[in-house]
Coordinates of C-alpha atoms and ligand atoms in Angstrom, one line a residue:
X164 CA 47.4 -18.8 -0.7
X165 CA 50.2 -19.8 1.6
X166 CA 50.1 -24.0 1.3
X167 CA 50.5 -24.0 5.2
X168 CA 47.3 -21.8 5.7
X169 CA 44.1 -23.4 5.9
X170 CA 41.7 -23.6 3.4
X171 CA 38.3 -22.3 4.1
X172 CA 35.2 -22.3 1.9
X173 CA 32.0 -20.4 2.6
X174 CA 28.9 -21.2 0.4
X175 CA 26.8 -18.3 -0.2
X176 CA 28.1 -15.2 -1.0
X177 CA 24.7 -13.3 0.7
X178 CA 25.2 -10.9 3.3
X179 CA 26.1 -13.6 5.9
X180 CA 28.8 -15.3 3.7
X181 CA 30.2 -12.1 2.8
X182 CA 30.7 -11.0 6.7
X183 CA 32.1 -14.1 7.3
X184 CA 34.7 -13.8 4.7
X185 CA 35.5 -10.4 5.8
X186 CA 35.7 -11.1 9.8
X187 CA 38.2 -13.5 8.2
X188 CA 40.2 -11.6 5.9
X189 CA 40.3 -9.2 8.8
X190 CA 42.1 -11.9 11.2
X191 CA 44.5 -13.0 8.3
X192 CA 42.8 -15.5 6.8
X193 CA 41.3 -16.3 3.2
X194 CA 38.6 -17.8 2.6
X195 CA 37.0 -19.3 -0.8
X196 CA 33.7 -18.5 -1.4
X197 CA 30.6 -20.2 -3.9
X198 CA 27.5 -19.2 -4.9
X199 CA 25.4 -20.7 -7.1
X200 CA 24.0 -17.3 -8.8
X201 CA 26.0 -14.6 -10.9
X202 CA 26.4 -11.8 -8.8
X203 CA 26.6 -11.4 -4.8
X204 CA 24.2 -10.4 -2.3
X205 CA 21.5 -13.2 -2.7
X206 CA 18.1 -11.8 -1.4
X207 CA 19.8 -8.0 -1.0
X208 CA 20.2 -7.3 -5.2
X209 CA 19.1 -4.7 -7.4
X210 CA 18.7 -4.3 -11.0
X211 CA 20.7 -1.1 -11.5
X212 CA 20.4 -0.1 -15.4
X213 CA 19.0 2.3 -18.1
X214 CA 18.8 5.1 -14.8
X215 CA 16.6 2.8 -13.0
X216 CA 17.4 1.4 -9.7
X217 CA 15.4 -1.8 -9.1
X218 CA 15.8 -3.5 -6.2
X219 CA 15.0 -7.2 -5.9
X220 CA 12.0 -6.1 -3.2
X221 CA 11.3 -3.6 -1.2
X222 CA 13.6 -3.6 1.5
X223 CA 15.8 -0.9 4.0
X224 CA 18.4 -1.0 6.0
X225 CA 18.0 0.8 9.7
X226 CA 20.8 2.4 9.9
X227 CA 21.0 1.5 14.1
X228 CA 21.8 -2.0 13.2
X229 CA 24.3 -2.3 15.1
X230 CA 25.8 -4.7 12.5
X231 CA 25.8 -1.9 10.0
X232 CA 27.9 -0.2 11.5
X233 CA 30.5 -2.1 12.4
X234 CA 30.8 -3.6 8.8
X235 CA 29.3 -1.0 6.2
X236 CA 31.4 2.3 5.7
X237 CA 28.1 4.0 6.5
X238 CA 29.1 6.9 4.5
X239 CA 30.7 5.7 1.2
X240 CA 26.7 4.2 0.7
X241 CA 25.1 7.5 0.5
X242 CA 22.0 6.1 2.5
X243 CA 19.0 8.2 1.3
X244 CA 16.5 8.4 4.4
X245 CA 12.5 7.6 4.5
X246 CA 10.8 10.3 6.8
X247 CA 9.8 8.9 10.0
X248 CA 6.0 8.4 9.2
X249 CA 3.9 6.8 6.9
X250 CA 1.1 8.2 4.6
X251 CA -2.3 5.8 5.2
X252 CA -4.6 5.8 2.6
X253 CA -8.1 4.3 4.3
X254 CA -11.7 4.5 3.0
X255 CA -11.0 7.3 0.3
X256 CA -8.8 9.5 3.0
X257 CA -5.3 10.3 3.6
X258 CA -3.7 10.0 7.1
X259 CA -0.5 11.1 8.0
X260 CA 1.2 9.5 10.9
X261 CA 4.8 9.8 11.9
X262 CA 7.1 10.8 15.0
X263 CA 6.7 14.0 15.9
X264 CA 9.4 14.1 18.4
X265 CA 11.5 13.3 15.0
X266 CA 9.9 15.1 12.8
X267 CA 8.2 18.3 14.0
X268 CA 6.0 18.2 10.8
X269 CA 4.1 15.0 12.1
X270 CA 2.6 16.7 15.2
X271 CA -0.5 18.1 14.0
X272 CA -1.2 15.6 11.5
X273 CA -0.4 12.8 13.7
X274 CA -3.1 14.1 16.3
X275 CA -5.4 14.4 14.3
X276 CA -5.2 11.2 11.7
X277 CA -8.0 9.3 11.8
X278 CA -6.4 6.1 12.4
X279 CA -6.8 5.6 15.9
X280 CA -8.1 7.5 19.3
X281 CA -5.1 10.0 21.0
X282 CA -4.5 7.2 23.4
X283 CA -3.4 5.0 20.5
X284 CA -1.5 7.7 20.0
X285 CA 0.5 8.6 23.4
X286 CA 0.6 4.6 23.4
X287 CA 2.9 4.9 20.4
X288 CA 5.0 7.8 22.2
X289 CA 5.0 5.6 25.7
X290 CA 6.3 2.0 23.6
X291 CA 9.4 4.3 21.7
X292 CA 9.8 5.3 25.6
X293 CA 9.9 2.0 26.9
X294 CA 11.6 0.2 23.9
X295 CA 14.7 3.4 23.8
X296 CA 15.1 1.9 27.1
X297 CA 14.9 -1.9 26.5
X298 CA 18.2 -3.3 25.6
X299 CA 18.4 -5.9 22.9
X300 CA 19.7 -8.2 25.2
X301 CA 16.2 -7.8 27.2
X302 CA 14.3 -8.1 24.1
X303 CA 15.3 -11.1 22.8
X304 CA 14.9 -12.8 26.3
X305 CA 11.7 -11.8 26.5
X306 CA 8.5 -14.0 26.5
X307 CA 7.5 -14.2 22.7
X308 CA 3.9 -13.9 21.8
X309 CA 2.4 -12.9 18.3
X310 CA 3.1 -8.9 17.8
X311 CA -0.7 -9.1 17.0
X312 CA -1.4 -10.3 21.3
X313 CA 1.0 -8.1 21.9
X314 CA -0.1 -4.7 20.3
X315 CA -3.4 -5.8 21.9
X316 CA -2.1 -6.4 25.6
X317 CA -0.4 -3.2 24.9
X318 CA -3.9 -1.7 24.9
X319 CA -3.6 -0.3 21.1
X320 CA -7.5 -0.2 20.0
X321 CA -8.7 -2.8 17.2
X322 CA -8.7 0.0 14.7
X323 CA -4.9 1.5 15.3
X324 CA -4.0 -2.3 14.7
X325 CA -6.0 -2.8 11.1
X326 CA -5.2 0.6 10.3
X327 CA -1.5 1.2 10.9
X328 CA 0.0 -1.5 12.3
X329 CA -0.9 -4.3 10.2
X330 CA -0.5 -2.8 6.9
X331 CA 2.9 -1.4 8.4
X332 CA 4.2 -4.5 9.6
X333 CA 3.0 -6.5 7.2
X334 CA 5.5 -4.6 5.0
X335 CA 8.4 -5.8 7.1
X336 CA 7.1 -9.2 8.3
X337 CA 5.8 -9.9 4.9
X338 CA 2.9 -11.6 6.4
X339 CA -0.6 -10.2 7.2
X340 CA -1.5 -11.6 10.6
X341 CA 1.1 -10.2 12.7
X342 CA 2.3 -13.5 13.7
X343 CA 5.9 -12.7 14.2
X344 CA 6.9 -12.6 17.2
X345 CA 6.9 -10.0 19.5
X346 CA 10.7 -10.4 19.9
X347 CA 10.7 -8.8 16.3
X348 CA 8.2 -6.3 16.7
X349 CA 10.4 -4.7 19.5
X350 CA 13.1 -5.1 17.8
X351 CA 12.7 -3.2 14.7
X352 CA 10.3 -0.8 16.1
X353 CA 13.2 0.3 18.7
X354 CA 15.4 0.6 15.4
X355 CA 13.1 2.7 13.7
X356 CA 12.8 5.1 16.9
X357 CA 16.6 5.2 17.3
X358 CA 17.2 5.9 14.0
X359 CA 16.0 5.9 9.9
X360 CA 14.8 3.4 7.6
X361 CA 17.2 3.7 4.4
X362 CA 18.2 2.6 1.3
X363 CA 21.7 3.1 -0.2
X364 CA 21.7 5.8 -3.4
X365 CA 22.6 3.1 -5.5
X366 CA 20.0 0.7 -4.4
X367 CA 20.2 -2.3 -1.7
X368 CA 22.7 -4.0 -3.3
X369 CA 25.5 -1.3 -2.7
X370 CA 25.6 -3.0 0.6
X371 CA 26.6 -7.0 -0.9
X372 CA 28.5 -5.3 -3.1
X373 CA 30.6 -3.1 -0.6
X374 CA 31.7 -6.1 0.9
X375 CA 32.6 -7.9 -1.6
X376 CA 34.8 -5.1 -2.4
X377 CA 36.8 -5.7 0.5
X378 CA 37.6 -9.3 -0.8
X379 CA 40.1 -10.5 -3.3
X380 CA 38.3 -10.6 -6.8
X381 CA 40.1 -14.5 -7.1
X382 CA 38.6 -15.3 -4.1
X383 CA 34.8 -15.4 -5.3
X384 CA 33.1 -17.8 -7.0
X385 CA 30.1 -16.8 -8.6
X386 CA 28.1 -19.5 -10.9
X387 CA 29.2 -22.3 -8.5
X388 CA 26.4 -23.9 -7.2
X389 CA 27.2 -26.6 -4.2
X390 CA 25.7 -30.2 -4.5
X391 CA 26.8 -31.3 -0.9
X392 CA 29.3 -31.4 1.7
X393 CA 30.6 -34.3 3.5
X394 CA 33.5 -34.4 6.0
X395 CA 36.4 -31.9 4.4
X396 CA 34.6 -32.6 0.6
X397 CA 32.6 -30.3 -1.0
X398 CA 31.2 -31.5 -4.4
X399 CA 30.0 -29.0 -6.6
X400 CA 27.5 -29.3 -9.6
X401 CA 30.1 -29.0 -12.2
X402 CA 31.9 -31.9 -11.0
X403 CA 34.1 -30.7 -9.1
X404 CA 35.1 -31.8 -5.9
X405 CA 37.4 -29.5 -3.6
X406 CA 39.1 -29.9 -0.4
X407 CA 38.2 -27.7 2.8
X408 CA 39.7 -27.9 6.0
X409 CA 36.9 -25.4 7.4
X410 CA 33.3 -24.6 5.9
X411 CA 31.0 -22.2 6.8
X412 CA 27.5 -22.8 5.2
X413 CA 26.1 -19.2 5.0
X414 CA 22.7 -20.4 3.3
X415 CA 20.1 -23.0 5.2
X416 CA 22.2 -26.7 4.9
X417 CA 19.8 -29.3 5.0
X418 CA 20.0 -29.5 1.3
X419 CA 24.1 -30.1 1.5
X420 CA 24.5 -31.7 4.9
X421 CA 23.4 -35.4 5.6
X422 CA 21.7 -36.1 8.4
X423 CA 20.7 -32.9 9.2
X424 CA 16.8 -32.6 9.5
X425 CA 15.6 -31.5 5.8
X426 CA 15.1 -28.0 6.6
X427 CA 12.0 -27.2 4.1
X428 CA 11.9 -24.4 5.9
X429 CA 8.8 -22.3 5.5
X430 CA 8.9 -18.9 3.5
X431 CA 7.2 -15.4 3.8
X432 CA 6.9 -14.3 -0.1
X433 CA 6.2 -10.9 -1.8
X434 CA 5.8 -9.3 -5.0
X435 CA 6.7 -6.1 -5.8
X436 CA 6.0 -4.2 -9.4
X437 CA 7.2 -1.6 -11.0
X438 CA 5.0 1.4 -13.2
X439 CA 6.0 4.4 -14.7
X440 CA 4.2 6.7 -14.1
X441 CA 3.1 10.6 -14.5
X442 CA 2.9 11.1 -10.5
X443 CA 5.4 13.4 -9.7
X444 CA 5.7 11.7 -6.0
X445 CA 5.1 12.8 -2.5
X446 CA 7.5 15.5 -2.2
X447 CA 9.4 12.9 0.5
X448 CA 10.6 9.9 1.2
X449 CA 7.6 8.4 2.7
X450 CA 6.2 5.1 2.7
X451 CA 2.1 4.8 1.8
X452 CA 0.5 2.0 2.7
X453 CA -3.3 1.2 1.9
X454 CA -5.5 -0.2 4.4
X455 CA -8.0 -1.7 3.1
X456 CA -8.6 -5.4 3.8
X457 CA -10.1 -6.3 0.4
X458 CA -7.0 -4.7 -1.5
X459 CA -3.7 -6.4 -2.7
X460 CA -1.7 -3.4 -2.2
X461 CA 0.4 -3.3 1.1
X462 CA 2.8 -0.4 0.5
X463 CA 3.9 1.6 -2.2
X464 CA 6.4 4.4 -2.7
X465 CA 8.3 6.4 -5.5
X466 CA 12.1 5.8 -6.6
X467 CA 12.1 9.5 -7.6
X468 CA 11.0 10.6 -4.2
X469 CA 14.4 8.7 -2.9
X470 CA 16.9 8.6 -5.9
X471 CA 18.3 12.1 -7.0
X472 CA 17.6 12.4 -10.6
X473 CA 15.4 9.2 -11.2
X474 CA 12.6 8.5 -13.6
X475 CA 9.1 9.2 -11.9
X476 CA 8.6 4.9 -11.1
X477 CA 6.5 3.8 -8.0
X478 CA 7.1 1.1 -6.8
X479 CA 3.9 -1.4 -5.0
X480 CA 4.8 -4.2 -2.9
X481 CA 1.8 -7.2 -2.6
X482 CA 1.9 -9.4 0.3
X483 CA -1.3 -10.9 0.3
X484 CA -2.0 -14.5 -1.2
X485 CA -4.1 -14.6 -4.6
X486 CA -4.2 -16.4 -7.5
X487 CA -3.9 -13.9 -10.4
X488 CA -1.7 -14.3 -13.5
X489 CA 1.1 -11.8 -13.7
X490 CA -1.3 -9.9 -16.3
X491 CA -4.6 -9.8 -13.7
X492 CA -2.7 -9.2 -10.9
X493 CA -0.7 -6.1 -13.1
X494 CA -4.5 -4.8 -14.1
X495 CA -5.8 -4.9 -10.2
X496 CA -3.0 -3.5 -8.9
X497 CA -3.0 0.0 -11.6
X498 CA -7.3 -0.1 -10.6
X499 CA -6.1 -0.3 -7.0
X500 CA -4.3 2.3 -7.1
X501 CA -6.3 4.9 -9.3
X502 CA -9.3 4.2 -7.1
X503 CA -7.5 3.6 -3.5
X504 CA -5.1 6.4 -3.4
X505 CA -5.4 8.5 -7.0
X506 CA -2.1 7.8 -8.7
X507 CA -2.4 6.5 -12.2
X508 CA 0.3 4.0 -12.9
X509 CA 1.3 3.9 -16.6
X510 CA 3.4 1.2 -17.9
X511 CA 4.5 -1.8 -16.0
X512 CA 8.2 -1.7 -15.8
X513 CA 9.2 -4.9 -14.0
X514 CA 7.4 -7.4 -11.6
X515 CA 9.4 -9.8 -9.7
X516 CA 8.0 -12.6 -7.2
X517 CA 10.6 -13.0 -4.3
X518 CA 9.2 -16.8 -3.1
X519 CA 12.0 -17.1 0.0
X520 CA 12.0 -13.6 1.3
X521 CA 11.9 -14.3 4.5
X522 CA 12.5 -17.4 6.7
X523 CA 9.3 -17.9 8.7
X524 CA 10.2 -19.0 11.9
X525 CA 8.4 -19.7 15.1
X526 CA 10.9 -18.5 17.7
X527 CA 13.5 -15.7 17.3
X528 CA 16.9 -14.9 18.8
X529 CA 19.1 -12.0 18.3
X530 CA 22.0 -13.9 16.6
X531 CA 24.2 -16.9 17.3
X532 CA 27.3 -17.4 19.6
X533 CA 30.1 -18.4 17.8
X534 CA 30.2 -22.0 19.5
X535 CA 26.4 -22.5 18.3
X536 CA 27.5 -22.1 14.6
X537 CA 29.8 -25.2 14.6
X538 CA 28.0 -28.5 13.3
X539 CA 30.7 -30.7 13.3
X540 CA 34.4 -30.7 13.6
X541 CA 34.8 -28.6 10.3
X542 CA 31.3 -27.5 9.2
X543 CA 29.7 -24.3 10.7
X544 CA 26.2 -22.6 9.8
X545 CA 25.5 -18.8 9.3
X546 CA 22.6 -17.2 7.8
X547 CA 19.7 -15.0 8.8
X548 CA 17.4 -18.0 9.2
X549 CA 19.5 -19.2 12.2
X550 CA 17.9 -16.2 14.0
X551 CA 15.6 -13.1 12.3
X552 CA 15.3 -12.5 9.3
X553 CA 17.1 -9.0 9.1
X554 CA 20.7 -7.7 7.5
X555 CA 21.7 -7.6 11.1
X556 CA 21.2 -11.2 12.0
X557 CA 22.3 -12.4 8.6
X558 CA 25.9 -10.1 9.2
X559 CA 26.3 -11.1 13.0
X560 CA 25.9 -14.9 12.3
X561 CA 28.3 -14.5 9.5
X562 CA 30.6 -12.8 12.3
X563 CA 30.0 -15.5 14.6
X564 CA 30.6 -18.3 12.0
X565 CA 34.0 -16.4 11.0
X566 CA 35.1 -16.1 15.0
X567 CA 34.5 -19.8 15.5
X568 CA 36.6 -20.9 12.4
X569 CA 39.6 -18.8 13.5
X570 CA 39.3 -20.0 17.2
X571 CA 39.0 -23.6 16.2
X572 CA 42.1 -22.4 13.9
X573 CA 44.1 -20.9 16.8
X574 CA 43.0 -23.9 19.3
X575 CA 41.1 -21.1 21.4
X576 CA 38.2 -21.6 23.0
X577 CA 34.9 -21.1 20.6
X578 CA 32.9 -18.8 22.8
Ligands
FAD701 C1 11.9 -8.7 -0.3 C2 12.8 -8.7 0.9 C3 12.6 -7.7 1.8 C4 13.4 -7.6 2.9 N1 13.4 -6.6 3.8 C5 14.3 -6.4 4.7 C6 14.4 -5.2 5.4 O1 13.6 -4.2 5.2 N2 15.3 -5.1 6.4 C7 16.2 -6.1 6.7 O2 17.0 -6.0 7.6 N3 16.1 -7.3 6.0 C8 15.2 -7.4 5.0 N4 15.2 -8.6 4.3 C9 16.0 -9.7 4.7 C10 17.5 -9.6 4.3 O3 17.6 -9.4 2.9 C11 18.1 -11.0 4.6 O4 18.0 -11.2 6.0 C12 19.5 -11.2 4.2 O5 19.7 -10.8 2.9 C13 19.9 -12.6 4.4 O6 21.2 -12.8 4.0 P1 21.9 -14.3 4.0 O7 23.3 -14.1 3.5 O8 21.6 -14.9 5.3 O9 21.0 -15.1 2.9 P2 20.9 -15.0 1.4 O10 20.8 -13.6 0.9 O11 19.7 -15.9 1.0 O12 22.2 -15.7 0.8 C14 22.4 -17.0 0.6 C15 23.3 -17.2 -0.6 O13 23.6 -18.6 -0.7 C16 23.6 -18.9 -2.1 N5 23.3 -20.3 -2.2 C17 22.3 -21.0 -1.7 N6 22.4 -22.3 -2.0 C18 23.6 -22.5 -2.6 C19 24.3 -23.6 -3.1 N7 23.8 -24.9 -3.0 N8 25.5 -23.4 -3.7 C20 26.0 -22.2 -3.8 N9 25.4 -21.1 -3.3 C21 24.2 -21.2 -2.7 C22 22.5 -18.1 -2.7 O14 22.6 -17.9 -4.1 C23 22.6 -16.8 -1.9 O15 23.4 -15.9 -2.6 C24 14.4 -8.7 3.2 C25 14.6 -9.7 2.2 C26 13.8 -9.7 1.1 C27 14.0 -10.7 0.1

């Protein structure tokens, strides 16, 4: 690095910190980055080995961010596609409810599913109406309320809510009283009517780790965890203290600030587990969820159905709180299974419990200006939890942190 450049550090090499470094490479400048695990990506990682594709949680990207695509070559990821529509397994029957105006294969089975009444139904059409229309601007001023009050104001009946919309929901909230707020709901439900829930062909974290392509290799620090920063020091856990003109946190700070609030921010959790199994799949990329409020299960779905060429693996996400041992809550999950929806899981490949999944927070905005990120003279925040907890947010606040940096750089006004 030229001696007369500045030196920036970002901590975290997530999502977030790995816009930010990019947003800065892109305006000329390098930046340093630590994080205190082995590889990038933090919560978007995948176990990739042995022809399985694990990811760290089930989780998609929509490809209408509008994030995504302005800083993921869109193409080079190979996005494999879930059909627009969920199979709902309910009280020993399969429903199948999707878009038809997407998916002309939904419309019969969509009318008649016995989820909810055909107003339910034309309610769904009427809210992708409404929301196509909504800006996102206009969303995230809106007046929040749960999406729960919401669904209900909305006039969906009691039984489309426990039937579709919680179990669905639940799987992107990752809680199961639809307390999110209504911000959110609109939010991803106009991304998943403008466009398709997907997951790279080499799992989620083809998206950290297309960024981090983009980088200089000497730039990232990896096994680096940060102990605190104060002023222009950062101290690290090795010992190490290093000198930064300009830091962007990219992970929540209260931990390596002083005198900020200790965040202890609140978590939504989730487990997800892995089985082989002799199930050939669905035939399609689609998303089952079982609705059934005395079962762990919350969705479920099979690699093989959306990797070419991959081992015949579901995969069952659990949302709900319990207090089984790995081993009992392995056993209930292959009964569930068998006796909810008929597939007979065989071995247990891998279970992993994602504790911080997402940030639970009480009031939602789309993503920060660049003059909110700045702390103090030299420190700036980014991070999903600064916003929603979604690839988008977590990208633009990276952005945002990046843009104030270079304009505090170029004596410009932070905007
Ligand atoms: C199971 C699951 C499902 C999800 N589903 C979806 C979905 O379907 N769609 C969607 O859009 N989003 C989803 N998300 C959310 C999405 O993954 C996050 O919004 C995004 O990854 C947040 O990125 P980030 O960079 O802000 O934070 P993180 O990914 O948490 O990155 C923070 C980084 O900082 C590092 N770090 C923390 N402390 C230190 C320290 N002291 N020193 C050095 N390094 C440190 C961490 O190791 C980490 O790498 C899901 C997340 C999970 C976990």
């Amino acid at each position: 690095m030229n001696d007369n450049q500045p030196h920036i550090t970002i901590i975290g090499a997530g999502v977030s910190g790995l816009t930010a470094a990019v947003t800065l490479q892109n305006a000329g400048y390098k930046a340093t980055v630590y994080d205190a695990n082995s590889f990038v990506g933090g919560r978007v990682s995948s176990d990739a080995t042995s022809g399985l594709i694990l990811d760290h949680g089930f989780q998609v990207m929509l490809d209408a961010y509008p994030a995504v695509n302005e800083f993921l070559d869109i193409e080079a990821l190979k996005l494999r596609k879930f059909v627009p529509g969920s199979l709902i397994f309910k009280d020993g029957k399969t429903h199948k409810l999707g878009d038809p105006t997407r998916d002309s294969s939904f419309l019969w089975s969509t009318i008649t599913a016995g989820v909810g009444s055909l107003k339910d139904k034309w309610l769904v059409y009427s809210l992708s109406r409404k929301l196509k229309q909504k800006s996102i601007h206009d969303i995230f001023t809106s007046p929040e309320t749960t999406t729960k009050i919401y669904l209900e104001n909305y006039g969906f009946s009691k039984k489309m809510i426990a039937s579709f919309f919680t179990p669905f929901y639940t799987g992107i909230f990752l809680e199961t009283k639809l307390a999110t707020s209504s911000r959110m709901f609109e939010f991803v439900f106009k991304m998943f009517t403008e466009g398709n829930a997907t997951i790279p062909a080499g799992g989620i974290k083809a998206i950290p780790e297309q960024l981090a392509a983009q980088l200089p290799e000497d730039s990232m620090h990896l096994n680096h965890k940060v102990t605190a920063v104060i002023g222009n020091e950062i101290s690290l856990e090795n010992g190490e203290k290093i000198k930064s003109d300009y830091t962007i946190v990219a992970t929540p700070a209260g931990d390596l600030v002083p005198n900020l609030p200790n965040e202890n921010m609140p978590w939504h959790q989730v487990t997800v587990l892995y089985f082989e199994t002799d199930h050939t799949g669905l035939d399609q990329a689609i998303i089952g969820l079982v609705a059934n409020d005395d079962v762990l299960i919350n969705n479920f779905h099979f690699l093989n159905d959306v990797f070419d060429n991959h081992r015949n693996i579901i995969s069952v996400s659990v949302i709900k709180k319990h207090q089984l041992s790995d081993q009992q809550l392995t056993e209930r999950v292959v009964k569930e299974l068998r006796e909810e929806t008929h597939i007979k899981a065989n071995e247990l490949v891998k279970l992993y419990h994602i504790k911080k999944a997402l940030p639970q927070l009480d009031s939602l905005n789309y993503c920060m200006n660049a003059s909110e990120t700045q702390l103090t003279d030299s420190v700036f925040l980014a991070g999903d939890q600064l916003s929603n907890g979604s690839l988008n947010a977590a990208m633009l606040n990276g952005k945002a942190a990046a843009n104030a940096v270079i304009s505090k750089i170029e004596g410009s006004v932070i905007l």
